[in-house]
JSON list of C-alpha atoms in Angstrom, two decimals:
[
{"chain": "V", "resi": 85, "resn": "PRO", "atom": "CA", "xyz": [9.73, -12.86, -6.00]},
{"chain": "V", "resi": 86, "resn": "LEU", "atom": "CA", "xyz": [12.34, -14.65, -3.90]},
{"chain": "V", "resi": 87, "resn": "ALA", "atom": "CA", "xyz": [14.99, -14.50, -6.64]},
{"chain": "V", "resi": 88, "resn": "ILE", "atom": "CA", "xyz": [14.37, -10.78, -7.12]},
{"chain": "V", "resi": 89, "resn": "ALA", "atom": "CA", "xyz": [14.51, -10.16, -3.37]},
{"chain": "V", "resi": 90, "resn": "ARG", "atom": "CA", "xyz": [17.79, -12.07, -3.09]},
{"chain": "V", "resi": 91, "resn": "ALA", "atom": "CA", "xyz": [19.33, -10.23, -6.04]},
{"chain": "V", "resi": 92, "resn": "LEU", "atom": "CA", "xyz": [18.33, -6.84, -4.64]},
{"chain": "V", "resi": 93, "resn": "ALA", "atom": "CA", "xyz": [19.56, -7.76, -1.17]},
{"chain": "V", "resi": 94, "resn": "GLU", "atom": "CA", "xyz": [22.93, -8.75, -2.65]},
{"chain": "V", "resi": 95, "resn": "ARG", "atom": "CA", "xyz": [23.15, -5.54, -4.65]},
{"chain": "V", "resi": 96, "resn": "SER", "atom": "CA", "xyz": [22.20, -3.45, -1.63]},
{"chain": "V", "resi": 97, "resn": "ARG", "atom": "CA", "xyz": [25.10, -4.93, 0.33]},
{"chain": "V", "resi": 98, "resn": "ARG", "atom": "CA", "xyz": [27.48, -3.50, -2.32]},
{"chain": "V", "resi": 99, "resn": "ASP", "atom": "CA", "xyz": [25.53, -0.32, -3.12]},
{"chain": "V", "resi": 100, "resn": "THR", "atom": "CA", "xyz": [24.51, 1.37, 0.10]},
{"chain": "V", "resi": 101, "resn": "SER", "atom": "CA", "xyz": [22.20, 3.94, -1.45]},
{"chain": "V", "resi": 102, "resn": "SER", "atom": "CA", "xyz": [19.09, 4.29, 0.63]},
{"chain": "V", "resi": 103, "resn": "GLU", "atom": "CA", "xyz": [16.92, 3.97, -2.46]},
{"chain": "V", "resi": 104, "resn": "LEU", "atom": "CA", "xyz": [18.29, 0.51, -3.34]},
{"chain": "V", "resi": 105, "resn": "ALA", "atom": "CA", "xyz": [17.87, -0.56, 0.28]},
{"chain": "V", "resi": 106, "resn": "LEU", "atom": "CA", "xyz": [14.19, 0.43, 0.05]},
{"chain": "V", "resi": 107, "resn": "TYR", "atom": "CA", "xyz": [13.76, -1.61, -3.13]},
{"chain": "V", "resi": 108, "resn": "ALA", "atom": "CA", "xyz": [15.44, -4.58, -1.47]},
{"chain": "V", "resi": 109, "resn": "SER", "atom": "CA", "xyz": [13.26, -4.31, 1.63]},
{"chain": "V", "resi": 110, "resn": "ALA", "atom": "CA", "xyz": [10.08, -3.99, -0.43]},
{"chain": "V", "resi": 111, "resn": "ALA", "atom": "CA", "xyz": [11.03, -7.01, -2.55]},
{"chain": "V", "resi": 112, "resn": "ASP", "atom": "CA", "xyz": [11.76, -8.97, 0.62]},
{"chain": "V", "resi": 113, "resn": "ALA", "atom": "CA", "xyz": [8.31, -8.16, 2.02]},
{"chain": "V", "resi": 114, "resn": "HIS", "atom": "CA", "xyz": [6.64, -9.31, -1.19]},
{"chain": "V", "resi": 115, "resn": "ALA", "atom": "CA", "xyz": [8.75, -12.49, -1.30]},
{"chain": "V", "resi": 116, "resn": "THR", "atom": "CA", "xyz": [7.87, -13.21, 2.32]},
{"chain": "V", "resi": 117, "resn": "LEU", "atom": "CA", "xyz": [4.18, -12.97, 1.52]},
{"chain": "V", "resi": 118, "resn": "ALA", "atom": "CA", "xyz": [4.62, -15.08, -1.63]},
{"chain": "V", "resi": 119, "resn": "SER", "atom": "CA", "xyz": [6.18, -17.78, 0.54]},
{"chain": "V", "resi": 120, "resn": "GLY", "atom": "CA", "xyz": [2.97, -17.86, 2.60]},
{"chain": "V", "resi": 121, "resn": "ASP", "atom": "CA", "xyz": [4.19, -15.91, 5.62]},
{"chain": "V", "resi": 122, "resn": "SER", "atom": "CA", "xyz": [1.64, -13.11, 6.01]},
{"chain": "V", "resi": 123, "resn": "THR", "atom": "CA", "xyz": [2.81, -12.32, 9.55]},
{"chain": "V", "resi": 124, "resn": "GLY", "atom": "CA", "xyz": [6.39, -11.91, 8.39]},
{"chain": "V", "resi": 125, "resn": "ALA", "atom": "CA", "xyz": [5.25, -9.84, 5.41]},
{"chain": "V", "resi": 126, "resn": "GLU", "atom": "CA", "xyz": [3.23, -7.57, 7.69]},
{"chain": "V", "resi": 127, "resn": "ARG", "atom": "CA", "xyz": [6.25, -7.14, 9.97]},
{"chain": "V", "resi": 128, "resn": "ALA", "atom": "CA", "xyz": [8.51, -6.38, 6.98]},
{"chain": "V", "resi": 129, "resn": "LEU", "atom": "CA", "xyz": [6.02, -3.88, 5.53]},
{"chain": "V", "resi": 130, "resn": "ARG", "atom": "CA", "xyz": [5.63, -2.11, 8.86]},
{"chain": "V", "resi": 131, "resn": "ALA", "atom": "CA", "xyz": [9.42, -1.80, 9.16]},
{"chain": "V", "resi": 132, "resn": "LEU", "atom": "CA", "xyz": [9.70, -0.58, 5.59]},
{"chain": "V", "resi": 133, "resn": "LEU", "atom": "CA", "xyz": [6.99, 2.06, 5.98]},
{"chain": "V", "resi": 134, "resn": "ALA", "atom": "CA", "xyz": [8.43, 3.23, 9.30]},
{"chain": "V", "resi": 135, "resn": "ARG", "atom": "CA", "xyz": [11.62, 4.32, 7.51]},
{"chain": "V", "resi": 136, "resn": "PRO", "atom": "CA", "xyz": [11.88, 7.93, 6.42]},
{"chain": "V", "resi": 137, "resn": "LEU", "atom": "CA", "xyz": [11.83, 8.13, 2.63]},
{"chain": "V", "resi": 138, "resn": "PRO", "atom": "CA", "xyz": [14.97, 9.58, 1.07]},
{"chain": "V", "resi": 139, "resn": "PRO", "atom": "CA", "xyz": [14.57, 12.79, -0.87]},
{"chain": "V", "resi": 140, "resn": "GLY", "atom": "CA", "xyz": [14.65, 12.54, -4.64]},
{"chain": "V", "resi": 141, "resn": "THR", "atom": "CA", "xyz": [12.50, 12.43, -7.70]},
{"chain": "V", "resi": 142, "resn": "THR", "atom": "CA", "xyz": [12.47, 8.65, -7.99]},
{"chain": "V", "resi": 143, "resn": "LEU", "atom": "CA", "xyz": [10.28, 8.33, -4.93]},
{"chain": "V", "resi": 144, "resn": "THR", "atom": "CA", "xyz": [8.03, 11.12, -6.10]},
{"chain": "V", "resi": 145, "resn": "TRP", "atom": "CA", "xyz": [7.52, 10.43, -9.78]},
{"chain": "V", "resi": 146, "resn": "PHE", "atom": "CA", "xyz": [8.10, 6.74, -10.42]},
{"chain": "V", "resi": 147, "resn": "PRO", "atom": "CA", "xyz": [5.55, 3.96, -9.77]},
{"chain": "V", "resi": 148, "resn": "PHE", "atom": "CA", "xyz": [7.59, 2.89, -6.75]},
{"chain": "V", "resi": 149, "resn": "GLY", "atom": "CA", "xyz": [7.20, 6.40, -5.37]},
{"chain": "V", "resi": 150, "resn": "GLY", "atom": "CA", "xyz": [5.98, 6.62, -1.81]},
{"chain": "V", "resi": 151, "resn": "LEU", "atom": "CA", "xyz": [5.73, 2.83, -1.53]},
{"chain": "V", "resi": 152, "resn": "GLY", "atom": "CA", "xyz": [2.11, 2.87, -2.66]},
{"chain": "V", "resi": 153, "resn": "ALA", "atom": "CA", "xyz": [1.93, -0.83, -3.49]},
{"chain": "V", "resi": 154, "resn": "GLU", "atom": "CA", "xyz": [3.41, -1.68, -0.11]},
{"chain": "V", "resi": 155, "resn": "ARG", "atom": "CA", "xyz": [0.97, 0.62, 1.71]},
{"chain": "V", "resi": 156, "resn": "LEU", "atom": "CA", "xyz": [-1.94, -0.99, -0.11]},
{"chain": "V", "resi": 157, "resn": "LEU", "atom": "CA", "xyz": [-0.64, -4.49, 0.62]},
{"chain": "V", "resi": 158, "resn": "LEU", "atom": "CA", "xyz": [-0.22, -3.70, 4.32]},
{"chain": "V", "resi": 159, "resn": "SER", "atom": "CA", "xyz": [-3.75, -2.27, 4.49]},
{"chain": "V", "resi": 160, "resn": "GLN", "atom": "CA", "xyz": [-5.10, -5.45, 2.86]},
{"chain": "V", "resi": 161, "resn": "LEU", "atom": "CA", "xyz": [-3.19, -7.67, 5.29]},
{"chain": "V", "resi": 162, "resn": "LEU", "atom": "CA", "xyz": [-4.49, -5.65, 8.24]},
{"chain": "V", "resi": 163, "resn": "LEU", "atom": "CA", "xyz": [-8.04, -5.88, 6.88]},
{"chain": "V", "resi": 164, "resn": "ALA", "atom": "CA", "xyz": [-7.69, -9.65, 6.55]},
{"chain": "V", "resi": 165, "resn": "ARG", "atom": "CA", "xyz": [-6.49, -9.85, 10.18]},
{"chain": "V", "resi": 166, "resn": "GLY", "atom": "CA", "xyz": [-9.47, -7.87, 11.42]},
{"chain": "V", "resi": 167, "resn": "GLU", "atom": "CA", "xyz": [-7.41, -4.81, 12.31]},
{"chain": "V", "resi": 168, "resn": "PHE", "atom": "CA", "xyz": [-9.99, -2.59, 10.69]},
{"chain": "V", "resi": 169, "resn": "ARG", "atom": "CA", "xyz": [-9.09, 0.82, 12.10]},
{"chain": "V", "resi": 170, "resn": "GLU", "atom": "CA", "xyz": [-5.39, 0.44, 11.28]},
{"chain": "V", "resi": 171, "resn": "ALA", "atom": "CA", "xyz": [-6.25, -0.92, 7.81]},
{"chain": "V", "resi": 172, "resn": "THR", "atom": "CA", "xyz": [-8.31, 2.23, 7.25]},
{"chain": "V", "resi": 173, "resn": "LEU", "atom": "CA", "xyz": [-5.49, 4.51, 8.40]},
{"chain": "V", "resi": 174, "resn": "VAL", "atom": "CA", "xyz": [-2.93, 2.84, 6.13]},
{"chain": "V", "resi": 175, "resn": "ALA", "atom": "CA", "xyz": [-5.31, 2.82, 3.16]},
{"chain": "V", "resi": 176, "resn": "ALA", "atom": "CA", "xyz": [-6.18, 6.48, 3.78]},
{"chain": "V", "resi": 177, "resn": "SER", "atom": "CA", "xyz": [-2.49, 7.39, 3.46]},
{"chain": "V", "resi": 178, "resn": "LEU", "atom": "CA", "xyz": [-2.91, 6.66, -0.27]},
{"chain": "V", "resi": 179, "resn": "ASP", "atom": "CA", "xyz": [-5.62, 9.30, -0.62]},
{"chain": "V", "resi": 180, "resn": "ALA", "atom": "CA", "xyz": [-3.26, 12.00, -1.84]},
{"chain": "V", "resi": 181, "resn": "ALA", "atom": "CA", "xyz": [-2.16, 13.46, -5.14]},
{"chain": "V", "resi": 182, "resn": "ALA", "atom": "CA", "xyz": [1.50, 13.16, -4.23]},
{"chain": "V", "resi": 183, "resn": "PRO", "atom": "CA", "xyz": [3.58, 11.16, -4.68]},
{"chain": "V", "resi": 184, "resn": "ALA", "atom": "CA", "xyz": [2.41, 10.96, -8.27]},
{"chain": "V", "resi": 185, "resn": "SER", "atom": "CA", "xyz": [1.83, 7.20, -8.04]},
{"chain": "V", "resi": 186, "resn": "PHE", "atom": "CA", "xyz": [-0.72, 7.34, -5.20]},
{"chain": "V", "resi": 187, "resn": "PRO", "atom": "CA", "xyz": [-3.76, 7.92, -7.44]},
{"chain": "V", "resi": 188, "resn": "LEU", "atom": "CA", "xyz": [-3.00, 4.53, -8.98]},
{"chain": "V", "resi": 189, "resn": "TYR", "atom": "CA", "xyz": [-4.00, 2.96, -5.66]},
{"chain": "V", "resi": 190, "resn": "LEU", "atom": "CA", "xyz": [-7.02, 5.12, -4.84]},
{"chain": "V", "resi": 191, "resn": "LEU", "atom": "CA", "xyz": [-9.71, 2.70, -5.99]},
{"chain": "V", "resi": 192, "resn": "ALA", "atom": "CA", "xyz": [-8.20, -0.25, -4.12]},
{"chain": "V", "resi": 193, "resn": "SER", "atom": "CA", "xyz": [-7.62, 1.86, -1.01]},
{"chain": "V", "resi": 194, "resn": "LEU", "atom": "CA", "xyz": [-11.24, 2.95, -1.04]},
{"chain": "V", "resi": 195, "resn": "GLU", "atom": "CA", "xyz": [-12.31, -0.68, -1.31]},
{"chain": "V", "resi": 196, "resn": "VAL", "atom": "CA", "xyz": [-10.25, -1.51, 1.79]},
{"chain": "V", "resi": 197, "resn": "ARG", "atom": "CA", "xyz": [-11.79, 1.43, 3.61]},
{"chain": "V", "resi": 198, "resn": "LYS", "atom": "CA", "xyz": [-15.32, 0.43, 2.63]},
{"chain": "V", "resi": 199, "resn": "SER", "atom": "CA", "xyz": [-14.74, -3.18, 3.74]},
{"chain": "V", "resi": 200, "resn": "SER", "atom": "CA", "xyz": [-13.29, -1.92, 7.00]},
{"chain": "V", "resi": 201, "resn": "ALA", "atom": "CA", "xyz": [-16.25, 0.40, 7.64]},
{"chain": "V", "resi": 202, "resn": "THR", "atom": "CA", "xyz": [-18.69, -2.41, 6.83]},
{"chain": "V", "resi": 203, "resn": "ALA", "atom": "CA", "xyz": [-16.88, -4.79, 9.19]},
{"chain": "V", "resi": 204, "resn": "ARG", "atom": "CA", "xyz": [-16.99, -2.14, 11.93]},
{"chain": "V", "resi": 205, "resn": "ARG", "atom": "CA", "xyz": [-20.70, -1.65, 11.18]},
{"chain": "V", "resi": 206, "resn": "ASP", "atom": "CA", "xyz": [-20.08, 2.02, 10.47]},
{"chain": "V", "resi": 207, "resn": "ALA", "atom": "CA", "xyz": [-22.85, 2.52, 7.91]},
{"chain": "V", "resi": 208, "resn": "ASN", "atom": "CA", "xyz": [-22.19, 6.24, 7.58]},
{"chain": "V", "resi": 209, "resn": "GLU", "atom": "CA", "xyz": [-18.53, 5.73, 6.71]},
{"chain": "V", "resi": 210, "resn": "ALA", "atom": "CA", "xyz": [-19.34, 2.84, 4.36]},
{"chain": "V", "resi": 211, "resn": "ALA", "atom": "CA", "xyz": [-21.87, 5.06, 2.56]},
{"chain": "V", "resi": 212, "resn": "ARG", "atom": "CA", "xyz": [-19.40, 7.94, 2.36]},
{"chain": "V", "resi": 213, "resn": "VAL", "atom": "CA", "xyz": [-16.72, 5.70, 0.83]},
{"chain": "V", "resi": 214, "resn": "GLN", "atom": "CA", "xyz": [-19.27, 4.15, -1.54]},
{"chain": "V", "resi": 215, "resn": "ALA", "atom": "CA", "xyz": [-20.21, 7.65, -2.71]},
{"chain": "V", "resi": 216, "resn": "ARG", "atom": "CA", "xyz": [-16.56, 8.30, -3.55]},
{"chain": "V", "resi": 217, "resn": "LEU", "atom": "CA", "xyz": [-16.38, 4.99, -5.41]},
{"chain": "V", "resi": 218, "resn": "ASP", "atom": "CA", "xyz": [-19.52, 5.95, -7.35]},
{"chain": "V", "resi": 219, "resn": "GLN", "atom": "CA", "xyz": [-18.02, 9.35, -8.15]},
{"chain": "V", "resi": 220, "resn": "LEU", "atom": "CA", "xyz": [-14.85, 7.69, -9.48]},
{"chain": "V", "resi": 221, "resn": "ALA", "atom": "CA", "xyz": [-16.97, 5.41, -11.65]},
{"chain": "V", "resi": 222, "resn": "LEU", "atom": "CA", "xyz": [-18.78, 8.44, -13.11]},
{"chain": "V", "resi": 223, "resn": "GLN", "atom": "CA", "xyz": [-15.52, 10.22, -13.81]},
{"chain": "V", "resi": 224, "resn": "SER", "atom": "CA", "xyz": [-13.93, 7.18, -15.39]},
{"chain": "V", "resi": 225, "resn": "PRO", "atom": "CA", "xyz": [-16.43, 4.80, -17.01]},
{"chain": "V", "resi": 226, "resn": "SER", "atom": "CA", "xyz": [-13.82, 2.01, -17.09]},
{"chain": "V", "resi": 227, "resn": "VAL", "atom": "CA", "xyz": [-13.88, 2.02, -13.28]},
{"chain": "V", "resi": 228, "resn": "ALA", "atom": "CA", "xyz": [-16.73, -0.04, -11.91]},
{"chain": "V", "resi": 229, "resn": "ALA", "atom": "CA", "xyz": [-17.66, 0.95, -8.39]},
{"chain": "V", "resi": 230, "resn": "PRO", "atom": "CA", "xyz": [-17.90, -2.18, -6.26]},
{"chain": "V", "resi": 231, "resn": "ARG", "atom": "CA", "xyz": [-21.09, -2.72, -4.30]}
]
């Protein structure tokens, strides 16, 4: 991850397109986490997600679209830190049909939300999220709803 982050950072210094800068920032956040710095990764992800996304089809239709992986990663880091309400809010941002990549993260975002509700001892919310997980499992037999 570090080599990719460095290469993208170098390219983004020459190519100032906002899209390349987003890729470079996302790669840097992942490299920071891979180096063992979860606090730095959280800070980098927050900064990345605070940026307005540039218009264009790449962010809408490609897997990178909307920074879904980065949103999921931030929600997981927040969950691990015990910041349950914020983890839920970030994970819930993935509960949308657009950008087109967000449904890829729905199952994992629901798992974060269920863990958060359980940690907050919100049995009603945990049951509601579990029902959605069960519904996903019925719709797609390859998806096993976690218990």
